[in-house]
């Protein structure tokens, strides 16, 4: 037993000196795992202590891996949120481009489409990240289930060993159980670490996208940023609203005039001229128009009487 | 023989399949030494496929240590280099 431990440590030392070069990657990795387990075993005076100590660490690791799953899920949800925002933004920009084109403003439409392309690029990037995070989440979930199964098996084995403890046989059985669970713990620990690293990278990128959206480079409507394309479109549509309001008013007056002046041909032309600023340019015509206008009040009075 | 694919689980493999595993493992090691990422990825995926194809998955509650341990599928060459040092990726 002691020689097995020493072998593990020797292998580790060989690895560190780089003298194990011809051993193959698979063997070297497994020796590193075993060396770690042996190192932990060597710290224990009483082998039974090893069992309890290891079991505590297993439970801690289980908690850690579950927290890891939750962390990855949080990152995935954040990316999902950003994807939704970018999609909305992209839709909005396309809508703006369409409106701008409808108003004959190709320059504005081009600007909007350029931003849309940029938003779309970010969106594609996030889709890749999203898939990666989903993969990590699934892996960690499976890892935590596997670890749980091994921890349960270890607990059973631990109780059996303790109940039937005789120094001679227990040491071997403890070592077996310990090495097996240590390998799993090392592997799960590595999986958590890798997931954390990946998540941290993605959070950094997600933060960069948030900043980009806040800067208005992607024209973030959600963030309440001022939006120059939208404000120009608004101005244009505001001025076109004024125009349509004007013609609506003109239409009302035009439609209203014949009702009041049935058969009054002059009154018709006057009604059309009245709201026009240019009417004053034809002052010569204004006078004949005012004459029938003066007659007008008499006509309805006639009708009423 | 028991082989673990890191992050995936343990597999039991017939000794007959180990010759091919060793060949691919040598390729993997050579790729790491040459610093050839493409060859590394190809050899790693070859190894993992071999284990998955010829191995049968061990029950999750087994406490048997593995004879060989393989890096995870998406491991980079740098990560594998780190795994090969005691202070590396594997938490103690």
PDB file of N, CA and C in Angstrom, chain A residues 154-248:
ATOM      1  N   UNK A 154     -19.884   5.940  -2.127  1.00  0.00           N
ATOM      2  CA  UNK A 154     -18.775   6.119  -1.189  1.00  0.00           C
ATOM      3  C   UNK A 154     -19.280   6.094   0.251  1.00  0.00           C
ATOM      4  N   UNK A 155     -20.410   6.755   0.473  1.00  0.00           N
ATOM      5  CA  UNK A 155     -20.945   6.809   1.839  1.00  0.00           C
ATOM      6  C   UNK A 155     -21.271   5.390   2.335  1.00  0.00           C
ATOM      7  N   UNK A 156     -21.897   4.600   1.456  1.00  0.00           N
ATOM      8  CA  UNK A 156     -22.215   3.215   1.807  1.00  0.00           C
ATOM      9  C   UNK A 156     -20.940   2.435   2.130  1.00  0.00           C
ATOM     10  N   UNK A 157     -19.970   2.583   1.242  1.00  0.00           N
ATOM     11  CA  UNK A 157     -18.703   1.866   1.422  1.00  0.00           C
ATOM     12  C   UNK A 157     -18.022   2.306   2.713  1.00  0.00           C
ATOM     13  N   UNK A 158     -18.065   3.585   2.977  1.00  0.00           N
ATOM     14  CA  UNK A 158     -17.439   4.161   4.168  1.00  0.00           C
ATOM     15  C   UNK A 158     -18.019   3.535   5.442  1.00  0.00           C
ATOM     16  N   UNK A 159     -19.359   3.445   5.480  1.00  0.00           N
ATOM     17  CA  UNK A 159     -20.002   2.882   6.671  1.00  0.00           C
ATOM     18  C   UNK A 159     -19.642   1.406   6.842  1.00  0.00           C
ATOM     19  N   UNK A 160     -19.601   0.683   5.720  1.00  0.00           N
ATOM     20  CA  UNK A 160     -19.236  -0.736   5.774  1.00  0.00           C
ATOM     21  C   UNK A 160     -17.821  -0.908   6.310  1.00  0.00           C
ATOM     22  N   UNK A 161     -16.906  -0.121   5.779  1.00  0.00           N
ATOM     23  CA  UNK A 161     -15.507  -0.226   6.201  1.00  0.00           C
ATOM     24  C   UNK A 161     -15.378   0.090   7.688  1.00  0.00           C
ATOM     25  N   UNK A 162     -16.062   1.116   8.111  1.00  0.00           N
ATOM     26  CA  UNK A 162     -15.966   1.517   9.520  1.00  0.00           C
ATOM     27  C   UNK A 162     -16.506   0.430  10.442  1.00  0.00           C
ATOM     28  N   UNK A 163     -17.600  -0.231  10.012  1.00  0.00           N
ATOM     29  CA  UNK A 163     -18.244  -1.250  10.839  1.00  0.00           C
ATOM     30  C   UNK A 163     -17.364  -2.485  10.978  1.00  0.00           C
ATOM     31  N   UNK A 164     -16.653  -2.813   9.943  1.00  0.00           N
ATOM     32  CA  UNK A 164     -15.864  -4.053   9.939  1.00  0.00           C
ATOM     33  C   UNK A 164     -14.381  -3.756   9.986  1.00  0.00           C
ATOM     34  N   UNK A 165     -14.055  -2.660  10.617  1.00  0.00           N
ATOM     35  CA  UNK A 165     -12.680  -2.194  10.539  1.00  0.00           C
ATOM     36  C   UNK A 165     -11.674  -3.139  11.198  1.00  0.00           C
ATOM     37  N   UNK A 166     -10.762  -3.647  10.382  1.00  0.00           N
ATOM     38  CA  UNK A 166      -9.550  -4.274  10.903  1.00  0.00           C
ATOM     39  C   UNK A 166      -8.413  -3.650  10.126  1.00  0.00           C
ATOM     40  N   UNK A 167      -7.445  -3.196  10.835  1.00  0.00           N
ATOM     41  CA  UNK A 167      -6.392  -2.368  10.247  1.00  0.00           C
ATOM     42  C   UNK A 167      -5.830  -2.944   8.947  1.00  0.00           C
ATOM     43  N   UNK A 168      -5.647  -4.245   8.927  1.00  0.00           N
ATOM     44  CA  UNK A 168      -4.970  -4.845   7.783  1.00  0.00           C
ATOM     45  C   UNK A 168      -5.742  -4.691   6.480  1.00  0.00           C
ATOM     46  N   UNK A 169      -7.043  -5.073   6.511  1.00  0.00           N
ATOM     47  CA  UNK A 169      -7.787  -5.052   5.246  1.00  0.00           C
ATOM     48  C   UNK A 169      -8.357  -3.670   4.927  1.00  0.00           C
ATOM     49  N   UNK A 170      -8.639  -2.911   5.991  1.00  0.00           N
ATOM     50  CA  UNK A 170      -9.321  -1.641   5.775  1.00  0.00           C
ATOM     51  C   UNK A 170      -8.487  -0.687   4.921  1.00  0.00           C
ATOM     52  N   UNK A 171      -7.209  -0.659   5.192  1.00  0.00           N
ATOM     53  CA  UNK A 171      -6.349   0.286   4.485  1.00  0.00           C
ATOM     54  C   UNK A 171      -6.484   0.149   2.965  1.00  0.00           C
ATOM     55  N   UNK A 172      -6.457  -1.083   2.492  1.00  0.00           N
ATOM     56  CA  UNK A 172      -6.564  -1.330   1.058  1.00  0.00           C
ATOM     57  C   UNK A 172      -7.919  -0.875   0.529  1.00  0.00           C
ATOM     58  N   UNK A 173      -8.957  -1.227   1.273  1.00  0.00           N
ATOM     59  CA  UNK A 173     -10.312  -0.898   0.800  1.00  0.00           C
ATOM     60  C   UNK A 173     -10.551   0.606   0.845  1.00  0.00           C
ATOM     61  N   UNK A 174      -9.997   1.228   1.865  1.00  0.00           N
ATOM     62  CA  UNK A 174     -10.115   2.684   1.943  1.00  0.00           C
ATOM     63  C   UNK A 174      -9.409   3.327   0.750  1.00  0.00           C
ATOM     64  N   UNK A 175      -8.233   2.829   0.486  1.00  0.00           N
ATOM     65  CA  UNK A 175      -7.474   3.399  -0.628  1.00  0.00           C
ATOM     66  C   UNK A 175      -8.204   3.246  -1.960  1.00  0.00           C
ATOM     67  N   UNK A 176      -8.798   2.082  -2.155  1.00  0.00           N
ATOM     68  CA  UNK A 176      -9.554   1.851  -3.391  1.00  0.00           C
ATOM     69  C   UNK A 176     -10.682   2.872  -3.532  1.00  0.00           C
ATOM     70  N   UNK A 177     -11.475   2.946  -2.463  1.00  0.00           N
ATOM     71  CA  UNK A 177     -12.630   3.848  -2.490  1.00  0.00           C
ATOM     72  C   UNK A 177     -12.167   5.294  -2.680  1.00  0.00           C
ATOM     73  N   UNK A 178     -11.112   5.609  -1.945  1.00  0.00           N
ATOM     74  CA  UNK A 178     -10.630   6.977  -1.976  1.00  0.00           C
ATOM     75  C   UNK A 178     -10.096   7.365  -3.354  1.00  0.00           C
ATOM     76  N   UNK A 179      -9.308   6.461  -3.949  1.00  0.00           N
ATOM     77  CA  UNK A 179      -8.734   6.770  -5.254  1.00  0.00           C
ATOM     78  C   UNK A 179      -9.829   6.938  -6.305  1.00  0.00           C
ATOM     79  N   UNK A 180     -10.828   6.046  -6.226  1.00  0.00           N
ATOM     80  CA  UNK A 180     -11.916   6.116  -7.193  1.00  0.00           C
ATOM     81  C   UNK A 180     -12.685   7.422  -7.093  1.00  0.00           C
ATOM     82  N   UNK A 181     -13.002   7.815  -5.873  1.00  0.00           N
ATOM     83  CA  UNK A 181     -13.792   9.040  -5.707  1.00  0.00           C
ATOM     84  C   UNK A 181     -12.929  10.273  -5.985  1.00  0.00           C
ATOM     85  N   UNK A 182     -11.644  10.196  -5.661  1.00  0.00           N
ATOM     86  CA  UNK A 182     -10.760  11.339  -5.896  1.00  0.00           C
ATOM     87  C   UNK A 182     -10.668  11.664  -7.372  1.00  0.00           C
ATOM     88  N   UNK A 183     -10.612  10.596  -8.172  1.00  0.00           N
ATOM     89  CA  UNK A 183     -10.527  10.802  -9.610  1.00  0.00           C
ATOM     90  C   UNK A 183     -11.770  11.542 -10.107  1.00  0.00           C
ATOM     91  N   UNK A 184     -12.931  11.073  -9.623  1.00  0.00           N
ATOM     92  CA  UNK A 184     -14.171  11.720 -10.045  1.00  0.00           C
ATOM     93  C   UNK A 184     -14.202  13.180  -9.567  1.00  0.00           C
ATOM     94  N   UNK A 185     -13.743  13.374  -8.330  1.00  0.00           N
ATOM     95  CA  UNK A 185     -13.754  14.734  -7.781  1.00  0.00           C
ATOM     96  C   UNK A 185     -12.823  15.649  -8.565  1.00  0.00           C
ATOM     97  N   UNK A 186     -11.652  15.098  -8.906  1.00  0.00           N
ATOM     98  CA  UNK A 186     -10.707  15.883  -9.703  1.00  0.00           C
ATOM     99  C   UNK A 186     -11.311  16.256 -11.043  1.00  0.00           C
ATOM    100  N   UNK A 187     -12.002  15.280 -11.631  1.00  0.00           N
ATOM    101  CA  UNK A 187     -12.590  15.508 -12.946  1.00  0.00           C
ATOM    102  C   UNK A 187     -13.717  16.528 -12.883  1.00  0.00           C
ATOM    103  N   UNK A 188     -14.578  16.381 -11.883  1.00  0.00           N
ATOM    104  CA  UNK A 188     -15.679  17.332 -11.729  1.00  0.00           C
ATOM    105  C   UNK A 188     -15.131  18.723 -11.418  1.00  0.00           C
ATOM    106  N   UNK A 189     -14.096  18.749 -10.537  1.00  0.00           N
ATOM    107  CA  UNK A 189     -13.475  20.039 -10.220  1.00  0.00           C
ATOM    108  C   UNK A 189     -12.945  20.718 -11.469  1.00  0.00           C
ATOM    109  N   UNK A 190     -12.355  19.919 -12.333  1.00  0.00           N
ATOM    110  CA  UNK A 190     -11.817  20.473 -13.577  1.00  0.00           C
ATOM    111  C   UNK A 190     -12.952  20.983 -14.463  1.00  0.00           C
ATOM    112  N   UNK A 191     -14.037  20.211 -14.521  1.00  0.00           N
ATOM    113  CA  UNK A 191     -15.186  20.622 -15.340  1.00  0.00           C
ATOM    114  C   UNK A 191     -15.753  21.949 -14.839  1.00  0.00           C
ATOM    115  N   UNK A 192     -15.815  22.106 -13.515  1.00  0.00           N
ATOM    116  CA  UNK A 192     -16.336  23.361 -12.958  1.00  0.00           C
ATOM    117  C   UNK A 192     -15.403  24.512 -13.336  1.00  0.00           C
ATOM    118  N   UNK A 193     -14.109  24.253 -13.181  1.00  0.00           N
ATOM    119  CA  UNK A 193     -13.130  25.300 -13.473  1.00  0.00           C
ATOM    120  C   UNK A 193     -13.210  25.743 -14.940  1.00  0.00           C
ATOM    121  N   UNK A 194     -13.338  24.765 -15.819  1.00  0.00           N
ATOM    122  CA  UNK A 194     -13.411  25.086 -17.249  1.00  0.00           C
ATOM    123  C   UNK A 194     -14.695  25.874 -17.544  1.00  0.00           C
ATOM    124  N   UNK A 195     -15.785  25.436 -16.936  1.00  0.00           N
ATOM    125  CA  UNK A 195     -17.058  26.130 -17.150  1.00  0.00           C
ATOM    126  C   UNK A 195     -16.963  27.568 -16.635  1.00  0.00           C
ATOM    127  N   UNK A 196     -16.319  27.724 -15.472  1.00  0.00           N
ATOM    128  CA  UNK A 196     -16.157  29.075 -14.909  1.00  0.00           C
ATOM    129  C   UNK A 196     -15.331  29.960 -15.840  1.00  0.00           C
ATOM    130  N   UNK A 197     -14.235  29.382 -16.358  1.00  0.00           N
ATOM    131  CA  UNK A 197     -13.379  30.150 -17.272  1.00  0.00           C
ATOM    132  C   UNK A 197     -14.161  30.597 -18.500  1.00  0.00           C
ATOM    133  N   UNK A 198     -14.884  29.645 -19.067  1.00  0.00           N
ATOM    134  CA  UNK A 198     -15.658  29.964 -20.276  1.00  0.00           C
ATOM    135  C   UNK A 198     -16.719  31.018 -19.974  1.00  0.00           C
ATOM    136  N   UNK A 199     -17.387  30.836 -18.840  1.00  0.00           N
ATOM    137  CA  UNK A 199     -18.442  31.767 -18.467  1.00  0.00           C
ATOM    138  C   UNK A 199     -17.876  33.165 -18.255  1.00  0.00           C
ATOM    139  N   UNK A 200     -16.691  33.212 -17.606  1.00  0.00           N
ATOM    140  CA  UNK A 200     -16.067  34.512 -17.364  1.00  0.00           C
ATOM    141  C   UNK A 200     -15.745  35.210 -18.682  1.00  0.00           C
ATOM    142  N   UNK A 201     -15.219  34.446 -19.629  1.00  0.00           N
ATOM    143  CA  UNK A 201     -14.919  35.019 -20.951  1.00  0.00           C
ATOM    144  C   UNK A 201     -16.186  35.575 -21.584  1.00  0.00           C
ATOM    145  N   UNK A 202     -17.257  34.782 -21.499  1.00  0.00           N
ATOM    146  CA  UNK A 202     -18.495  35.201 -22.143  1.00  0.00           C
ATOM    147  C   UNK A 202     -19.118  36.387 -21.434  1.00  0.00           C
ATOM    148  N   UNK A 203     -18.941  36.437 -20.101  1.00  0.00           N
ATOM    149  CA  UNK A 203     -19.480  37.579 -19.370  1.00  0.00           C
ATOM    150  C   UNK A 203     -18.750  38.851 -19.771  1.00  0.00           C
ATOM    151  N   UNK A 204     -17.436  38.712 -19.991  1.00  0.00           N
ATOM    152  CA  UNK A 204     -16.663  39.874 -20.437  1.00  0.00           C
ATOM    153  C   UNK A 204     -17.180  40.360 -21.784  1.00  0.00           C
ATOM    154  N   UNK A 205     -17.460  39.389 -22.667  1.00  0.00           N
ATOM    155  CA  UNK A 205     -17.959  39.771 -23.991  1.00  0.00           C
ATOM    156  C   UNK A 205     -19.379  40.335 -23.901  1.00  0.00           C
ATOM    157  N   UNK A 206     -20.178  39.735 -23.027  1.00  0.00           N
ATOM    158  CA  UNK A 206     -21.549  40.236 -22.848  1.00  0.00           C
ATOM    159  C   UNK A 206     -21.503  41.669 -22.328  1.00  0.00           C
ATOM    160  N   UNK A 207     -20.558  41.927 -21.408  1.00  0.00           N
ATOM    161  CA  UNK A 207     -20.390  43.279 -20.877  1.00  0.00           C
ATOM    162  C   UNK A 207     -20.025  44.246 -21.981  1.00  0.00           C
ATOM    163  N   UNK A 208     -19.146  43.794 -22.892  1.00  0.00           N
ATOM    164  CA  UNK A 208     -18.729  44.644 -24.010  1.00  0.00           C
ATOM    165  C   UNK A 208     -19.919  44.970 -24.901  1.00  0.00           C
ATOM    166  N   UNK A 209     -20.792  43.987 -25.099  1.00  0.00           N
ATOM    167  CA  UNK A 209     -21.972  44.223 -25.950  1.00  0.00           C
ATOM    168  C   UNK A 209     -22.933  45.199 -25.262  1.00  0.00           C
ATOM    169  N   UNK A 210     -23.076  45.045 -23.932  1.00  0.00           N
ATOM    170  CA  UNK A 210     -23.905  46.001 -23.195  1.00  0.00           C
ATOM    171  C   UNK A 210     -23.393  47.422 -23.389  1.00  0.00           C
ATOM    172  N   UNK A 211     -22.060  47.568 -23.280  1.00  0.00           N
ATOM    173  CA  UNK A 211     -21.461  48.888 -23.459  1.00  0.00           C
ATOM    174  C   UNK A 211     -21.708  49.419 -24.857  1.00  0.00           C
ATOM    175  N   UNK A 212     -21.545  48.516 -25.821  1.00  0.00           N
ATOM    176  CA  UNK A 212     -21.750  48.902 -27.215  1.00  0.00           C
ATOM    177  C   UNK A 212     -23.178  49.379 -27.431  1.00  0.00           C
ATOM    178  N   UNK A 213     -24.114  48.674 -26.836  1.00  0.00           N
ATOM    179  CA  UNK A 213     -25.520  49.056 -26.997  1.00  0.00           C
ATOM    180  C   UNK A 213     -25.792  50.381 -26.281  1.00  0.00           C
ATOM    181  N   UNK A 214     -25.162  50.540 -25.109  1.00  0.00           N
ATOM    182  CA  UNK A 214     -25.372  51.769 -24.344  1.00  0.00           C
ATOM    183  C   UNK A 214     -24.759  52.974 -25.053  1.00  0.00           C
ATOM    184  N   UNK A 215     -23.677  52.722 -25.799  1.00  0.00           N
ATOM    185  CA  UNK A 215     -23.004  53.828 -26.476  1.00  0.00           C
ATOM    186  C   UNK A 215     -23.842  54.364 -27.633  1.00  0.00           C
ATOM    187  N   UNK A 216     -24.863  53.623 -28.032  1.00  0.00           N
ATOM    188  CA  UNK A 216     -25.708  54.058 -29.132  1.00  0.00           C
ATOM    189  C   UNK A 216     -25.172  53.621 -30.489  1.00  0.00           C
ATOM    190  N   UNK A 217     -24.022  52.922 -30.475  1.00  0.00           N
ATOM    191  CA  UNK A 217     -23.445  52.465 -31.735  1.00  0.00           C
ATOM    192  C   UNK A 217     -24.394  51.491 -32.421  1.00  0.00           C
ATOM    193  N   UNK A 218     -25.132  50.755 -31.591  1.00  0.00           N
ATOM    194  CA  UNK A 218     -26.140  49.865 -32.158  1.00  0.00           C
ATOM    195  C   UNK A 218     -27.520  50.481 -31.968  1.00  0.00           C
ATOM    196  N   UNK A 219     -27.518  51.743 -31.474  1.00  0.00           N
ATOM    197  CA  UNK A 219     -28.756  52.483 -31.444  1.00  0.00           C
ATOM    198  C   UNK A 219     -29.787  51.786 -30.580  1.00  0.00           C
ATOM    199  N   UNK A 220     -29.473  51.751 -29.282  1.00  0.00           N
ATOM    200  CA  UNK A 220     -30.277  50.958 -28.353  1.00  0.00           C
ATOM    201  C   UNK A 220     -31.560  51.677 -27.942  1.00  0.00           C
ATOM    202  N   UNK A 221     -32.659  51.253 -28.496  1.00  0.00           N
ATOM    203  CA  UNK A 221     -33.938  51.887 -28.169  1.00  0.00           C
ATOM    204  C   UNK A 221     -34.323  51.602 -26.726  1.00  0.00           C
ATOM    205  N   UNK A 222     -33.977  50.393 -26.268  1.00  0.00           N
ATOM    206  CA  UNK A 222     -34.340  49.980 -24.921  1.00  0.00           C
ATOM    207  C   UNK A 222     -33.642  50.852 -23.876  1.00  0.00           C
ATOM    208  N   UNK A 223     -32.399  51.181 -24.157  1.00  0.00           N
ATOM    209  CA  UNK A 223     -31.627  51.989 -23.212  1.00  0.00           C
ATOM    210  C   UNK A 223     -31.983  53.458 -23.239  1.00  0.00           C
ATOM    211  N   UNK A 224     -32.916  53.841 -24.092  1.00  0.00           N
ATOM    212  CA  UNK A 224     -33.357  55.229 -24.149  1.00  0.00           C
ATOM    213  C   UNK A 224     -32.330  56.169 -24.756  1.00  0.00           C
ATOM    214  N   UNK A 225     -31.419  55.600 -25.539  1.00  0.00           N
ATOM    215  CA  UNK A 225     -30.415  56.450 -26.184  1.00  0.00           C
ATOM    216  C   UNK A 225     -31.062  57.318 -27.259  1.00  0.00           C
ATOM    217  N   UNK A 226     -30.473  58.495 -27.494  1.00  0.00           N
ATOM    218  CA  UNK A 226     -30.972  59.316 -28.594  1.00  0.00           C
ATOM    219  C   UNK A 226     -30.626  58.647 -29.895  1.00  0.00           C
ATOM    220  N   UNK A 227     -31.513  58.704 -30.777  1.00  0.00           N
ATOM    221  CA  UNK A 227     -31.418  57.918 -31.982  1.00  0.00           C
ATOM    222  C   UNK A 227     -31.562  58.882 -33.161  1.00  0.00           C
ATOM    223  N   UNK A 228     -30.412  59.171 -33.773  1.00  0.00           N
ATOM    224  CA  UNK A 228     -30.443  60.226 -34.795  1.00  0.00           C
ATOM    225  C   UNK A 228     -31.269  59.850 -36.015  1.00  0.00           C
ATOM    226  N   UNK A 229     -31.187  58.554 -36.402  1.00  0.00           N
ATOM    227  CA  UNK A 229     -31.995  58.151 -37.565  1.00  0.00           C
ATOM    228  C   UNK A 229     -33.472  58.304 -37.234  1.00  0.00           C
ATOM    229  N   UNK A 230     -33.842  57.862 -36.041  1.00  0.00           N
ATOM    230  CA  UNK A 230     -35.250  57.948 -35.665  1.00  0.00           C
ATOM    231  C   UNK A 230     -35.687  59.404 -35.572  1.00  0.00           C
ATOM    232  N   UNK A 231     -34.808  60.275 -35.008  1.00  0.00           N
ATOM    233  CA  UNK A 231     -35.257  61.659 -34.834  1.00  0.00           C
ATOM    234  C   UNK A 231     -35.407  62.356 -36.189  1.00  0.00           C
ATOM    235  N   UNK A 232     -34.526  62.005 -37.136  1.00  0.00           N
ATOM    236  CA  UNK A 232     -34.694  62.602 -38.461  1.00  0.00           C
ATOM    237  C   UNK A 232     -35.978  62.099 -39.132  1.00  0.00           C
ATOM    238  N   UNK A 233     -36.194  60.773 -38.957  1.00  0.00           N
ATOM    239  CA  UNK A 233     -37.440  60.229 -39.501  1.00  0.00           C
ATOM    240  C   UNK A 233     -38.644  60.878 -38.824  1.00  0.00           C
ATOM    241  N   UNK A 234     -38.526  61.065 -37.511  1.00  0.00           N
ATOM    242  CA  UNK A 234     -39.619  61.696 -36.767  1.00  0.00           C
ATOM    243  C   UNK A 234     -39.880  63.104 -37.279  1.00  0.00           C
ATOM    244  N   UNK A 235     -38.759  63.836 -37.486  1.00  0.00           N
ATOM    245  CA  UNK A 235     -38.900  65.214 -37.994  1.00  0.00           C
ATOM    246  C   UNK A 235     -39.587  65.215 -39.337  1.00  0.00           C
ATOM    247  N   UNK A 236     -39.101  64.268 -40.211  1.00  0.00           N
ATOM    248  CA  UNK A 236     -39.692  64.208 -41.537  1.00  0.00           C
ATOM    249  C   UNK A 236     -41.154  63.827 -41.451  1.00  0.00           C
ATOM    250  N   UNK A 237     -41.439  62.878 -40.578  1.00  0.00           N
ATOM    251  CA  UNK A 237     -42.832  62.449 -40.524  1.00  0.00           C
ATOM    252  C   UNK A 237     -43.662  63.501 -39.797  1.00  0.00           C
ATOM    253  N   UNK A 238     -43.025  64.251 -38.874  1.00  0.00           N
ATOM    254  CA  UNK A 238     -43.740  65.349 -38.229  1.00  0.00           C
ATOM    255  C   UNK A 238     -44.103  66.411 -39.263  1.00  0.00           C
ATOM    256  N   UNK A 239     -43.147  66.749 -40.135  1.00  0.00           N
ATOM    257  CA  UNK A 239     -43.446  67.779 -41.132  1.00  0.00           C
ATOM    258  C   UNK A 239     -44.444  67.247 -42.143  1.00  0.00           C
ATOM    259  N   UNK A 240     -44.376  65.911 -42.384  1.00  0.00           N
ATOM    260  CA  UNK A 240     -45.371  65.386 -43.317  1.00  0.00           C
ATOM    261  C   UNK A 240     -46.729  65.287 -42.625  1.00  0.00           C
ATOM    262  N   UNK A 241     -46.707  65.140 -41.288  1.00  0.00           N
ATOM    263  CA  UNK A 241     -47.966  65.199 -40.538  1.00  0.00           C
ATOM    264  C   UNK A 241     -48.602  66.577 -40.677  1.00  0.00           C
ATOM    265  N   UNK A 242     -47.753  67.626 -40.599  1.00  0.00           N
ATOM    266  CA  UNK A 242     -48.244  68.995 -40.748  1.00  0.00           C
ATOM    267  C   UNK A 242     -48.888  69.167 -42.124  1.00  0.00           C
ATOM    268  N   UNK A 243     -48.185  68.615 -43.140  1.00  0.00           N
ATOM    269  CA  UNK A 243     -48.724  68.721 -44.496  1.00  0.00           C
ATOM    270  C   UNK A 243     -50.069  68.018 -44.619  1.00  0.00           C
ATOM    271  N   UNK A 244     -50.121  66.807 -44.039  1.00  0.00           N
ATOM    272  CA  UNK A 244     -51.376  66.063 -44.218  1.00  0.00           C
ATOM    273  C   UNK A 244     -52.496  66.697 -43.390  1.00  0.00           C
ATOM    274  N   UNK A 245     -52.109  67.273 -42.259  1.00  0.00           N
ATOM    275  CA  UNK A 245     -53.084  67.999 -41.437  1.00  0.00           C
ATOM    276  C   UNK A 245     -53.635  69.185 -42.230  1.00  0.00           C
ATOM    277  N   UNK A 246     -52.696  69.866 -42.884  1.00  0.00           N
ATOM    278  CA  UNK A 246     -53.076  71.022 -43.709  1.00  0.00           C
ATOM    279  C   UNK A 246     -54.066  70.617 -44.790  1.00  0.00           C
ATOM    280  N   UNK A 247     -53.712  69.529 -45.499  1.00  0.00           N
ATOM    281  CA  UNK A 247     -54.602  69.185 -46.619  1.00  0.00           C
ATOM    282  C   UNK A 247     -55.922  68.636 -46.105  1.00  0.00           C
ATOM    283  N   UNK A 248     -55.867  68.037 -44.872  1.00  0.00           N
ATOM    284  CA  UNK A 248     -57.139  67.583 -44.304  1.00  0.00           C
ATOM    285  C   UNK A 248     -58.040  68.785 -44.009  1.00  0.00           C
TER     286      UNK A 248
END
